[in-house]
Protein backbone atom coordinates (compact mmCIF):
# COMPACT_ATOMS: atom_id res chain seq x y z
CA UNK A 1 0.00 0.00 0.00
CA UNK A 2 1.26 3.47 -0.84
CA UNK A 3 2.43 5.16 2.37
CA UNK A 4 1.83 8.53 0.70
CA UNK A 5 -1.95 8.06 0.81
CA UNK A 6 -3.24 10.32 3.54
CA UNK A 7 -6.18 9.49 5.72
CA UNK A 8 -6.87 13.06 6.79
CA UNK A 9 -10.52 13.66 7.51
CA UNK A 10 -11.22 10.11 8.69
CA UNK A 11 -12.03 9.73 12.37
CA UNK A 12 -10.51 6.24 12.51
CA UNK A 13 -7.65 6.23 10.00
CA UNK A 14 -6.30 2.91 11.30
CA UNK A 15 -9.59 1.14 10.57
CA UNK A 16 -9.65 2.55 7.04
CA UNK A 17 -6.05 1.45 6.51
CA UNK A 18 -6.91 -2.07 7.70
CA UNK A 19 -9.87 -2.25 5.30
CA UNK A 20 -7.77 -1.04 2.36
CA UNK A 21 -5.05 -3.54 3.24
CA UNK A 22 -7.64 -6.33 3.39
CA UNK A 23 -8.97 -5.40 -0.07
CA UNK A 24 -5.44 -5.51 -1.52
CA UNK A 25 -4.77 -8.80 0.26
CA UNK A 26 -7.92 -10.46 -1.10
CA UNK A 27 -7.12 -9.03 -4.55
CA UNK A 28 -3.73 -10.75 -4.42
CA UNK A 29 -5.41 -14.01 -3.42
CA UNK A 30 -7.79 -13.72 -6.39
CA UNK A 31 -4.95 -13.26 -8.88
CA UNK A 32 -2.67 -16.11 -7.84
CA UNK A 33 -1.04 -17.98 -10.71
CA UNK A 34 -2.34 -21.41 -9.69
CA UNK A 35 -6.10 -21.33 -10.07
CA UNK A 36 -6.73 -23.87 -7.31
CA UNK A 37 -5.16 -21.41 -4.83
CA UNK A 38 -7.64 -18.65 -5.81
CA UNK A 39 -10.76 -18.27 -3.66
CA UNK A 40 -14.21 -18.48 -5.21
CA UNK A 41 -16.16 -15.25 -5.58
CA UNK A 42 -18.37 -16.13 -2.60
CA UNK A 43 -15.30 -16.95 -0.47
CA UNK A 44 -13.62 -13.66 -1.51
CA UNK A 45 -16.75 -11.74 -0.48
CA UNK A 46 -16.86 -13.62 2.79
CA UNK A 47 -13.22 -12.66 3.48
CA UNK A 48 -13.94 -9.01 2.70
CA UNK A 49 -17.03 -8.88 4.92
CA UNK A 50 -15.54 -10.79 7.88
CA UNK A 51 -14.35 -8.13 10.30
CA UNK A 52 -12.59 -10.48 12.72
CA UNK A 53 -10.42 -12.77 10.60
CA UNK A 54 -7.43 -11.97 8.45
CA UNK A 55 -7.43 -13.64 5.01
CA UNK A 56 -4.80 -16.34 4.41
CA UNK A 57 -1.48 -15.18 3.00
CA UNK A 58 -1.18 -15.33 -0.80
CA UNK A 59 1.65 -17.29 -2.37
CA UNK A 60 4.65 -15.42 -3.71
CA UNK A 61 4.35 -14.54 -7.42
CA UNK A 62 6.71 -16.67 -9.54
CA UNK A 63 8.11 -13.69 -11.45
CA UNK A 64 9.30 -11.54 -8.54
CA UNK A 65 12.90 -10.82 -7.74
CA UNK A 66 13.72 -10.30 -4.06
CA UNK A 67 16.24 -7.59 -4.95
CA UNK A 68 13.53 -5.43 -6.53
CA UNK A 69 10.90 -5.99 -3.84
CA UNK A 70 12.43 -3.73 -1.17
CA UNK A 71 10.04 -1.35 0.58
CA UNK A 72 10.32 2.34 -0.25
CA UNK A 73 12.71 1.79 -3.12
CA UNK A 74 12.97 4.17 -6.03
CA UNK A 75 14.12 3.67 -9.59
CA UNK A 76 17.43 5.27 -8.66
CA UNK A 77 18.01 2.55 -6.05
CA UNK A 78 17.79 -0.22 -8.65
CA UNK A 79 20.70 -0.82 -10.98
CA UNK A 80 18.75 -0.24 -14.20
CA UNK A 81 20.55 0.37 -17.49
CA UNK A 82 20.93 4.12 -17.88
CA UNK A 83 20.68 4.08 -21.69
CA UNK A 84 17.08 3.16 -22.63
CA UNK A 85 18.18 1.97 -26.07
CA UNK A 86 20.23 -0.81 -24.45
CA UNK A 87 17.25 -2.37 -22.67
CA UNK A 88 15.95 -4.55 -25.50
CA UNK A 89 16.68 -5.43 -29.09
CA UNK A 90 13.70 -5.95 -31.36
CA UNK A 91 13.62 -7.31 -34.85
CA UNK A 92 10.61 -7.65 -37.08
CA UNK A 93 9.89 -9.83 -40.04
CA UNK A 94 7.03 -10.70 -42.29
CA UNK A 95 6.00 -13.67 -44.36
CA UNK A 96 4.67 -13.04 -47.83
CA UNK A 97 2.91 -15.71 -49.91
CA UNK A 98 4.61 -16.81 -53.15
N, CA, C and O atoms as CSV, one atom per row, in Angstrom:
chain,resi,resn,atom,element,x,y,z
A,1,UNK,N,N,0.846,-1.167,0.000
A,1,UNK,CA,C,0.000,0.000,0.000
A,1,UNK,C,C,0.895,1.234,0.000
A,1,UNK,O,O,1.944,1.251,0.644
A,2,UNK,N,N,0.481,2.241,-0.710
A,2,UNK,CA,C,1.257,3.468,-0.840
A,2,UNK,C,C,1.239,4.237,0.481
A,2,UNK,O,O,0.176,4.657,0.936
A,3,UNK,N,N,2.402,4.423,1.096
A,3,UNK,CA,C,2.430,5.158,2.367
A,3,UNK,C,C,2.140,6.637,2.190
A,3,UNK,O,O,1.950,7.348,3.176
A,4,UNK,N,N,2.101,7.115,0.953
A,4,UNK,CA,C,1.833,8.530,0.703
A,4,UNK,C,C,0.343,8.859,0.717
A,4,UNK,O,O,-0.035,10.031,0.705
A,5,UNK,N,N,-0.509,7.826,0.742
A,5,UNK,CA,C,-1.950,8.064,0.810
A,5,UNK,C,C,-2.265,8.599,2.202
A,5,UNK,O,O,-1.929,7.977,3.210
A,6,UNK,N,N,-2.905,9.740,2.243
A,6,UNK,CA,C,-3.236,10.320,3.543
A,6,UNK,C,C,-4.658,9.963,3.927
A,6,UNK,O,O,-5.535,9.819,3.076
A,7,UNK,N,N,-4.862,9.828,5.195
A,7,UNK,CA,C,-6.179,9.490,5.720
A,7,UNK,C,C,-6.743,10.661,6.509
A,7,UNK,O,O,-7.522,10.472,7.443
A,8,UNK,N,N,-6.345,11.875,6.128
A,8,UNK,CA,C,-6.868,13.063,6.792
A,8,UNK,C,C,-8.372,13.142,6.586
A,8,UNK,O,O,-8.871,12.859,5.498
A,9,UNK,N,N,-9.073,13.517,7.605
A,9,UNK,CA,C,-10.517,13.661,7.508
A,9,UNK,C,C,-11.271,12.420,7.957
A,9,UNK,O,O,-12.494,12.461,8.083
A,10,UNK,N,N,-10.568,11.315,8.202
A,10,UNK,CA,C,-11.218,10.110,8.692
A,10,UNK,C,C,-11.024,10.038,10.202
A,10,UNK,O,O,-9.914,10.208,10.705
A,11,UNK,N,N,-12.107,9.787,10.913
A,11,UNK,CA,C,-12.034,9.727,12.370
A,11,UNK,C,C,-11.160,8.562,12.824
A,11,UNK,O,O,-10.398,8.686,13.783
A,12,UNK,N,N,-11.274,7.431,12.131
A,12,UNK,CA,C,-10.505,6.244,12.507
A,12,UNK,C,C,-9.651,5.812,11.322
A,12,UNK,O,O,-9.997,4.875,10.603
A,13,UNK,N,N,-8.533,6.503,11.128
A,13,UNK,CA,C,-7.648,6.225,10.004
A,13,UNK,C,C,-7.084,4.822,10.021
A,13,UNK,O,O,-6.865,4.236,8.961
A,14,UNK,N,N,-6.841,4.260,11.216
A,14,UNK,CA,C,-6.302,2.907,11.303
A,14,UNK,C,C,-7.293,1.880,10.772
A,14,UNK,O,O,-6.898,0.926,10.101
A,15,UNK,N,N,-8.575,2.065,11.064
A,15,UNK,CA,C,-9.592,1.136,10.573
A,15,UNK,C,C,-9.687,1.200,9.052
A,15,UNK,O,O,-9.829,0.170,8.393
A,16,UNK,N,N,-9.609,2.401,8.497
A,16,UNK,CA,C,-9.652,2.554,7.038
A,16,UNK,C,C,-8.438,1.880,6.418
A,16,UNK,O,O,-8.556,1.200,5.399
A,17,UNK,N,N,-7.285,2.063,7.022
A,17,UNK,CA,C,-6.055,1.454,6.512
A,17,UNK,C,C,-6.155,-0.070,6.545
A,17,UNK,O,O,-5.713,-0.740,5.611
A,18,UNK,N,N,-6.728,-0.616,7.604
A,18,UNK,CA,C,-6.913,-2.067,7.703
A,18,UNK,C,C,-7.847,-2.575,6.614
A,18,UNK,O,O,-7.594,-3.622,6.019
A,19,UNK,N,N,-8.925,-1.843,6.348
A,19,UNK,CA,C,-9.866,-2.249,5.298
A,19,UNK,C,C,-9.213,-2.212,3.918
A,19,UNK,O,O,-9.398,-3.126,3.115
A,20,UNK,N,N,-8.455,-1.160,3.648
A,20,UNK,CA,C,-7.775,-1.044,2.356
A,20,UNK,C,C,-6.755,-2.166,2.203
A,20,UNK,O,O,-6.635,-2.759,1.131
A,21,UNK,N,N,-6.025,-2.455,3.269
A,21,UNK,CA,C,-5.048,-3.541,3.237
A,21,UNK,C,C,-5.736,-4.874,2.978
A,21,UNK,O,O,-5.223,-5.705,2.228
A,22,UNK,N,N,-6.896,-5.080,3.596
A,22,UNK,CA,C,-7.639,-6.326,3.391
A,22,UNK,C,C,-8.086,-6.458,1.935
A,22,UNK,O,O,-8.021,-7.546,1.364
A,23,UNK,N,N,-8.536,-5.365,1.337
A,23,UNK,CA,C,-8.967,-5.399,-0.070
A,23,UNK,C,C,-7.787,-5.771,-0.970
A,23,UNK,O,O,-7.930,-6.604,-1.866
A,24,UNK,N,N,-6.623,-5.157,-0.735
A,24,UNK,CA,C,-5.436,-5.510,-1.520
A,24,UNK,C,C,-5.064,-6.973,-1.321
A,24,UNK,O,O,-4.720,-7.671,-2.275
A,25,UNK,N,N,-5.133,-7.427,-0.085
A,25,UNK,CA,C,-4.770,-8.797,0.258
A,25,UNK,C,C,-5.673,-9.797,-0.473
A,25,UNK,O,O,-5.186,-10.751,-1.078
A,26,UNK,N,N,-6.978,-9.575,-0.415
A,26,UNK,CA,C,-7.922,-10.463,-1.099
A,26,UNK,C,C,-7.716,-10.371,-2.615
A,26,UNK,O,O,-7.834,-11.377,-3.316
A,27,UNK,N,N,-7.411,-9.177,-3.122
A,27,UNK,CA,C,-7.115,-9.032,-4.547
A,27,UNK,C,C,-5.921,-9.870,-4.962
A,27,UNK,O,O,-5.931,-10.479,-6.032
A,28,UNK,N,N,-4.889,-9.906,-4.124
A,28,UNK,CA,C,-3.727,-10.750,-4.419
A,28,UNK,C,C,-4.100,-12.226,-4.404
A,28,UNK,O,O,-3.622,-12.999,-5.234
A,29,UNK,N,N,-4.949,-12.615,-3.465
A,29,UNK,CA,C,-5.405,-14.007,-3.424
A,29,UNK,C,C,-6.164,-14.379,-4.696
A,29,UNK,O,O,-6.022,-15.491,-5.204
A,30,UNK,N,N,-6.964,-13.452,-5.205
A,30,UNK,CA,C,-7.792,-13.719,-6.386
A,30,UNK,C,C,-6.988,-13.752,-7.684
A,30,UNK,O,O,-7.503,-14.196,-8.711
A,31,UNK,N,N,-5.755,-13.298,-7.659
A,31,UNK,CA,C,-4.948,-13.259,-8.881
A,31,UNK,C,C,-3.745,-14.188,-8.807
A,31,UNK,O,O,-2.782,-14.006,-9.553
A,32,UNK,N,N,-3.780,-15.175,-7.928
A,32,UNK,CA,C,-2.667,-16.111,-7.836
A,32,UNK,C,C,-2.541,-16.914,-9.122
A,32,UNK,O,O,-3.531,-17.189,-9.800
A,33,UNK,N,N,-1.300,-17.286,-9.447
A,33,UNK,CA,C,-1.038,-17.979,-10.709
A,33,UNK,C,C,-1.743,-19.332,-10.777
A,33,UNK,O,O,-2.311,-19.680,-11.812
A,34,UNK,N,N,-1.714,-20.085,-9.703
A,34,UNK,CA,C,-2.340,-21.409,-9.687
A,34,UNK,C,C,-3.809,-21.236,-9.321
A,34,UNK,O,O,-4.144,-20.782,-8.227
A,35,UNK,N,N,-4.672,-21.605,-10.250
A,35,UNK,CA,C,-6.102,-21.327,-10.074
A,35,UNK,C,C,-6.698,-22.025,-8.854
A,35,UNK,O,O,-7.641,-21.508,-8.256
A,36,UNK,N,N,-6.172,-23.177,-8.477
A,36,UNK,CA,C,-6.727,-23.875,-7.310
A,36,UNK,C,C,-6.429,-23.133,-6.004
A,36,UNK,O,O,-7.071,-23.399,-4.987
A,37,UNK,N,N,-5.461,-22.206,-6.019
A,37,UNK,CA,C,-5.158,-21.406,-4.834
A,37,UNK,C,C,-6.061,-20.181,-4.727
A,37,UNK,O,O,-6.114,-19.544,-3.674
A,38,UNK,N,N,-6.776,-19.841,-5.810
A,38,UNK,CA,C,-7.638,-18.654,-5.808
A,38,UNK,C,C,-8.956,-18.968,-5.097
A,38,UNK,O,O,-9.508,-20.055,-5.272
A,39,UNK,N,N,-9.462,-18.034,-4.302
A,39,UNK,CA,C,-10.762,-18.268,-3.659
A,39,UNK,C,C,-11.898,-18.081,-4.667
A,39,UNK,O,O,-11.750,-17.379,-5.667
A,40,UNK,N,N,-13.023,-18.717,-4.386
A,40,UNK,CA,C,-14.212,-18.483,-5.209
A,40,UNK,C,C,-14.716,-17.066,-4.934
A,40,UNK,O,O,-14.287,-16.423,-3.976
A,41,UNK,N,N,-15.616,-16.592,-5.768
A,41,UNK,CA,C,-16.162,-15.246,-5.578
A,41,UNK,C,C,-16.873,-15.154,-4.231
A,41,UNK,O,O,-16.718,-14.166,-3.514
A,42,UNK,N,N,-17.652,-16.180,-3.884
A,42,UNK,CA,C,-18.367,-16.132,-2.604
A,42,UNK,C,C,-17.390,-16.157,-1.429
A,42,UNK,O,O,-17.622,-15.492,-0.419
A,43,UNK,N,N,-16.302,-16.915,-1.550
A,43,UNK,CA,C,-15.297,-16.951,-0.475
A,43,UNK,C,C,-14.571,-15.608,-0.376
A,43,UNK,O,O,-14.283,-15.146,0.728
A,44,UNK,N,N,-14.271,-14.978,-1.516
A,44,UNK,CA,C,-13.616,-13.662,-1.505
A,44,UNK,C,C,-14.515,-12.632,-0.825
A,44,UNK,O,O,-14.040,-11.823,-0.029
A,45,UNK,N,N,-15.807,-12.660,-1.134
A,45,UNK,CA,C,-16.747,-11.741,-0.482
A,45,UNK,C,C,-16.820,-11.999,1.015
A,45,UNK,O,O,-16.874,-11.067,1.818
A,46,UNK,N,N,-16.819,-13.268,1.377
A,46,UNK,CA,C,-16.858,-13.621,2.795
A,46,UNK,C,C,-15.615,-13.080,3.511
A,46,UNK,O,O,-15.716,-12.572,4.628
A,47,UNK,N,N,-14.443,-13.188,2.871
A,47,UNK,CA,C,-13.216,-12.665,3.479
A,47,UNK,C,C,-13.281,-11.149,3.627
A,47,UNK,O,O,-12.816,-10.604,4.628
A,48,UNK,N,N,-13.851,-10.468,2.640
A,48,UNK,CA,C,-13.942,-9.009,2.703
A,48,UNK,C,C,-14.920,-8.541,3.776
A,48,UNK,O,O,-14.696,-7.514,4.417
A,49,UNK,N,N,-15.999,-9.287,3.972
A,49,UNK,CA,C,-17.028,-8.880,4.925
A,49,UNK,C,C,-16.736,-9.311,6.356
A,49,UNK,O,O,-17.302,-8.750,7.295
A,50,UNK,N,N,-15.860,-10.301,6.539
A,50,UNK,CA,C,-15.539,-10.791,7.877
A,50,UNK,C,C,-14.613,-9.799,8.572
A,50,UNK,O,O,-13.472,-9.604,8.154
A,51,UNK,N,N,-15.104,-9.188,9.615
A,51,UNK,CA,C,-14.355,-8.133,10.298
A,51,UNK,C,C,-13.320,-8.683,11.291
A,51,UNK,O,O,-12.405,-7.963,11.689
A,52,UNK,N,N,-13.459,-9.928,11.682
A,52,UNK,CA,C,-12.585,-10.475,12.715
A,52,UNK,C,C,-11.343,-11.161,12.146
A,52,UNK,O,O,-10.240,-10.967,12.657
A,53,UNK,N,N,-11.514,-11.947,11.109
A,53,UNK,CA,C,-10.421,-12.769,10.595
A,53,UNK,C,C,-9.582,-12.049,9.553
A,53,UNK,O,O,-10.073,-11.197,8.812
A,54,UNK,N,N,-8.314,-12.409,9.512
A,54,UNK,CA,C,-7.430,-11.969,8.447
A,54,UNK,C,C,-7.466,-13.034,7.350
A,54,UNK,O,O,-7.497,-14.224,7.663
A,55,UNK,N,N,-7.464,-12.641,6.081
A,55,UNK,CA,C,-7.426,-13.638,5.005
A,55,UNK,C,C,-6.095,-14.391,5.023
A,55,UNK,O,O,-5.102,-13.877,5.538
A,56,UNK,N,N,-6.067,-15.609,4.464
A,56,UNK,CA,C,-4.800,-16.341,4.410
A,56,UNK,C,C,-3.789,-15.606,3.531
A,56,UNK,O,O,-4.165,-14.825,2.657
A,57,UNK,N,N,-2.531,-15.859,3.767
A,57,UNK,CA,C,-1.476,-15.179,3.004
A,57,UNK,C,C,-1.419,-15.730,1.580
A,57,UNK,O,O,-1.474,-16.944,1.389
A,58,UNK,N,N,-1.310,-14.855,0.578
A,58,UNK,CA,C,-1.175,-15.332,-0.802
A,58,UNK,C,C,0.220,-15.909,-1.024
A,58,UNK,O,O,1.160,-15.593,-0.296
A,59,UNK,N,N,0.338,-16.757,-2.038
A,59,UNK,CA,C,1.651,-17.294,-2.373
A,59,UNK,C,C,2.467,-16.222,-3.079
A,59,UNK,O,O,1.913,-15.261,-3.614
A,60,UNK,N,N,3.756,-16.387,-3.078
A,60,UNK,CA,C,4.654,-15.424,-3.710
A,60,UNK,C,C,4.544,-15.564,-5.230
A,60,UNK,O,O,4.576,-16.682,-5.744
A,61,UNK,N,N,4.413,-14.451,-5.957
A,61,UNK,CA,C,4.352,-14.542,-7.419
A,61,UNK,C,C,5.635,-15.157,-7.976
A,61,UNK,O,O,6.720,-14.887,-7.460
A,62,UNK,N,N,5.527,-15.981,-9.023
A,62,UNK,CA,C,6.710,-16.672,-9.543
A,62,UNK,C,C,7.690,-15.753,-10.256
A,62,UNK,O,O,8.842,-16.134,-10.460
A,63,UNK,N,N,7.269,-14.562,-10.638
A,63,UNK,CA,C,8.109,-13.690,-11.446
A,63,UNK,C,C,8.781,-12.582,-10.646
A,63,UNK,O,O,9.375,-11.682,-11.240
A,64,UNK,N,N,8.706,-12.618,-9.327
A,64,UNK,CA,C,9.304,-11.537,-8.540
A,64,UNK,C,C,10.770,-11.814,-8.271
A,64,UNK,O,O,11.215,-12.961,-8.252
A,65,UNK,N,N,11.490,-10.760,-8.069
A,65,UNK,CA,C,12.903,-10.821,-7.741
A,65,UNK,C,C,13.064,-10.145,-6.387
A,65,UNK,O,O,12.706,-8.977,-6.233
A,66,UNK,N,N,13.593,-10.857,-5.411
A,66,UNK,CA,C,13.717,-10.302,-4.059
A,66,UNK,C,C,14.498,-8.998,-4.030
A,66,UNK,O,O,14.241,-8.150,-3.176
A,67,UNK,N,N,15.440,-8.818,-4.938
A,67,UNK,CA,C,16.244,-7.595,-4.946
A,67,UNK,C,C,15.419,-6.374,-5.330
A,67,UNK,O,O,15.751,-5.258,-4.932
A,68,UNK,N,N,14.346,-6.568,-6.098
A,68,UNK,CA,C,13.533,-5.430,-6.527
A,68,UNK,C,C,12.283,-5.256,-5.684
A,68,UNK,O,O,11.466,-4.384,-5.979
A,69,UNK,N,N,12.110,-6.053,-4.651
A,69,UNK,CA,C,10.902,-5.990,-3.837
A,69,UNK,C,C,11.129,-5.285,-2.501
A,69,UNK,O,O,10.353,-5.486,-1.566
A,70,UNK,N,N,12.160,-4.477,-2.393
A,70,UNK,CA,C,12.428,-3.731,-1.168
A,70,UNK,C,C,11.360,-2.666,-0.962
A,70,UNK,O,O,10.874,-2.083,-1.931
A,71,UNK,N,N,10.991,-2.406,0.282
A,71,UNK,CA,C,10.036,-1.351,0.583
A,71,UNK,C,C,10.682,0.011,0.374
A,71,UNK,O,O,11.873,0.192,0.624
A,72,UNK,N,N,9.889,0.954,-0.082
A,72,UNK,CA,C,10.316,2.342,-0.249
A,72,UNK,C,C,11.491,2.518,-1.202
A,72,UNK,O,O,12.268,3.463,-1.062
A,73,UNK,N,N,11.625,1.620,-2.165
A,73,UNK,CA,C,12.707,1.787,-3.124
A,73,UNK,C,C,12.279,2.742,-4.234
A,73,UNK,O,O,11.088,2.937,-4.477
A,74,UNK,N,N,13.238,3.316,-4.884
A,74,UNK,CA,C,12.967,4.169,-6.033
A,74,UNK,C,C,13.735,3.625,-7.216
A,74,UNK,O,O,14.601,2.764,-7.064
A,75,UNK,N,N,13.415,4.130,-8.399
A,75,UNK,CA,C,14.123,3.669,-9.588
A,75,UNK,C,C,15.622,3.906,-9.474
A,75,UNK,O,O,16.417,3.131,-10.005
A,76,UNK,N,N,16.008,4.962,-8.790
A,76,UNK,CA,C,17.425,5.266,-8.662
A,76,UNK,C,C,18.139,4.219,-7.811
A,76,UNK,O,O,19.344,4.015,-7.960
A,77,UNK,N,N,17.393,3.548,-6.911
A,77,UNK,CA,C,18.006,2.546,-6.053
A,77,UNK,C,C,18.318,1.258,-6.805
A,77,UNK,O,O,19.192,0.497,-6.392
A,78,UNK,N,N,17.623,1.012,-7.889
A,78,UNK,CA,C,17.787,-0.216,-8.648
A,78,UNK,C,C,18.829,0.022,-9.732
A,78,UNK,O,O,18.889,1.104,-10.317
A,79,UNK,N,N,19.632,-0.968,-9.993
A,79,UNK,CA,C,20.696,-0.825,-10.983
A,79,UNK,C,C,20.134,-1.075,-12.384
A,79,UNK,O,O,20.434,-2.094,-13.006
A,80,UNK,N,N,19.326,-0.150,-12.868
A,80,UNK,CA,C,18.750,-0.238,-14.204
A,80,UNK,C,C,19.760,0.268,-15.219
A,80,UNK,O,O,20.599,1.106,-14.888
A,81,UNK,N,N,19.694,-0.226,-16.452
A,81,UNK,CA,C,20.548,0.365,-17.490
A,81,UNK,C,C,20.183,1.834,-17.678
A,81,UNK,O,O,19.003,2.179,-17.753
A,82,UNK,N,N,21.168,2.678,-17.751
A,82,UNK,CA,C,20.935,4.116,-17.876
A,82,UNK,C,C,20.540,4.516,-19.291
A,82,UNK,O,O,19.825,5.501,-19.473
A,83,UNK,N,N,20.993,3.768,-20.299
A,83,UNK,CA,C,20.681,4.083,-21.691
A,83,UNK,C,C,19.458,3.272,-22.107
A,83,UNK,O,O,19.558,2.053,-22.243
A,84,UNK,N,N,18.294,3.917,-22.314
A,84,UNK,CA,C,17.084,3.155,-22.626
A,84,UNK,C,C,17.196,2.340,-23.905
A,84,UNK,O,O,16.481,1.350,-24.059
A,85,UNK,N,N,18.069,2.725,-24.822
A,85,UNK,CA,C,18.178,1.969,-26.068
A,85,UNK,C,C,18.890,0.640,-25.862
A,85,UNK,O,O,18.868,-0.209,-26.753
A,86,UNK,N,N,19.527,0.438,-24.700
A,86,UNK,CA,C,20.225,-0.814,-24.453
A,86,UNK,C,C,19.360,-1.831,-23.713
A,86,UNK,O,O,19.829,-2.923,-23.392
A,87,UNK,N,N,18.110,-1.485,-23.443
A,87,UNK,CA,C,17.253,-2.369,-22.665
A,87,UNK,C,C,16.832,-3.594,-23.469
A,87,UNK,O,O,16.879,-4.708,-22.948
A,88,UNK,N,N,16.425,-3.419,-24.718
A,88,UNK,CA,C,15.953,-4.552,-25.505
A,88,UNK,C,C,16.288,-4.346,-26.971
A,88,UNK,O,O,16.358,-3.221,-27.465
A,89,UNK,N,N,16.491,-5.453,-27.645
A,89,UNK,CA,C,16.684,-5.427,-29.090
A,89,UNK,C,C,15.471,-6.079,-29.721
A,89,UNK,O,O,15.060,-7.161,-29.303
A,90,UNK,N,N,14.901,-5.441,-30.712
A,90,UNK,CA,C,13.704,-5.954,-31.357
A,90,UNK,C,C,13.962,-6.055,-32.847
A,90,UNK,O,O,14.511,-5.144,-33.467
A,91,UNK,N,N,13.557,-7.174,-33.402
A,91,UNK,CA,C,13.620,-7.306,-34.854
A,91,UNK,C,C,12.244,-7.723,-35.338
A,91,UNK,O,O,11.508,-8.414,-34.634
A,92,UNK,N,N,11.912,-7.308,-36.522
A,92,UNK,CA,C,10.609,-7.653,-37.085
A,92,UNK,C,C,10.818,-8.368,-38.407
A,92,UNK,O,O,11.848,-8.218,-39.063
A,93,UNK,N,N,9.850,-9.119,-38.766
A,93,UNK,CA,C,9.889,-9.828,-40.041
A,93,UNK,C,C,8.478,-10.067,-40.515
A,93,UNK,O,O,7.521,-9.952,-39.749
A,94,UNK,N,N,8.358,-10.394,-41.762
A,94,UNK,CA,C,7.027,-10.703,-42.286
A,94,UNK,C,C,7.145,-11.842,-43.277
A,94,UNK,O,O,8.187,-12.045,-43.901
A,95,UNK,N,N,6.064,-12.576,-43.408
A,95,UNK,CA,C,5.997,-13.671,-44.358
A,95,UNK,C,C,5.043,-13.275,-45.462
A,95,UNK,O,O,3.899,-12.903,-45.200
A,96,UNK,N,N,5.507,-13.354,-46.685
A,96,UNK,CA,C,4.669,-13.038,-47.835
A,96,UNK,C,C,4.421,-14.314,-48.625
A,96,UNK,O,O,5.337,-15.116,-48.806
A,97,UNK,N,N,3.188,-14.514,-49.102
A,97,UNK,CA,C,2.911,-15.712,-49.907
A,97,UNK,C,C,3.647,-15.632,-51.243
A,97,UNK,O,O,3.965,-14.538,-51.710
A,98,UNK,N,N,3.917,-16.771,-51.852
A,98,UNK,CA,C,4.608,-16.810,-53.147
A,98,UNK,C,C,3.716,-16.411,-54.260
A,98,UNK,O,O,4.141,-16.390,-55.415
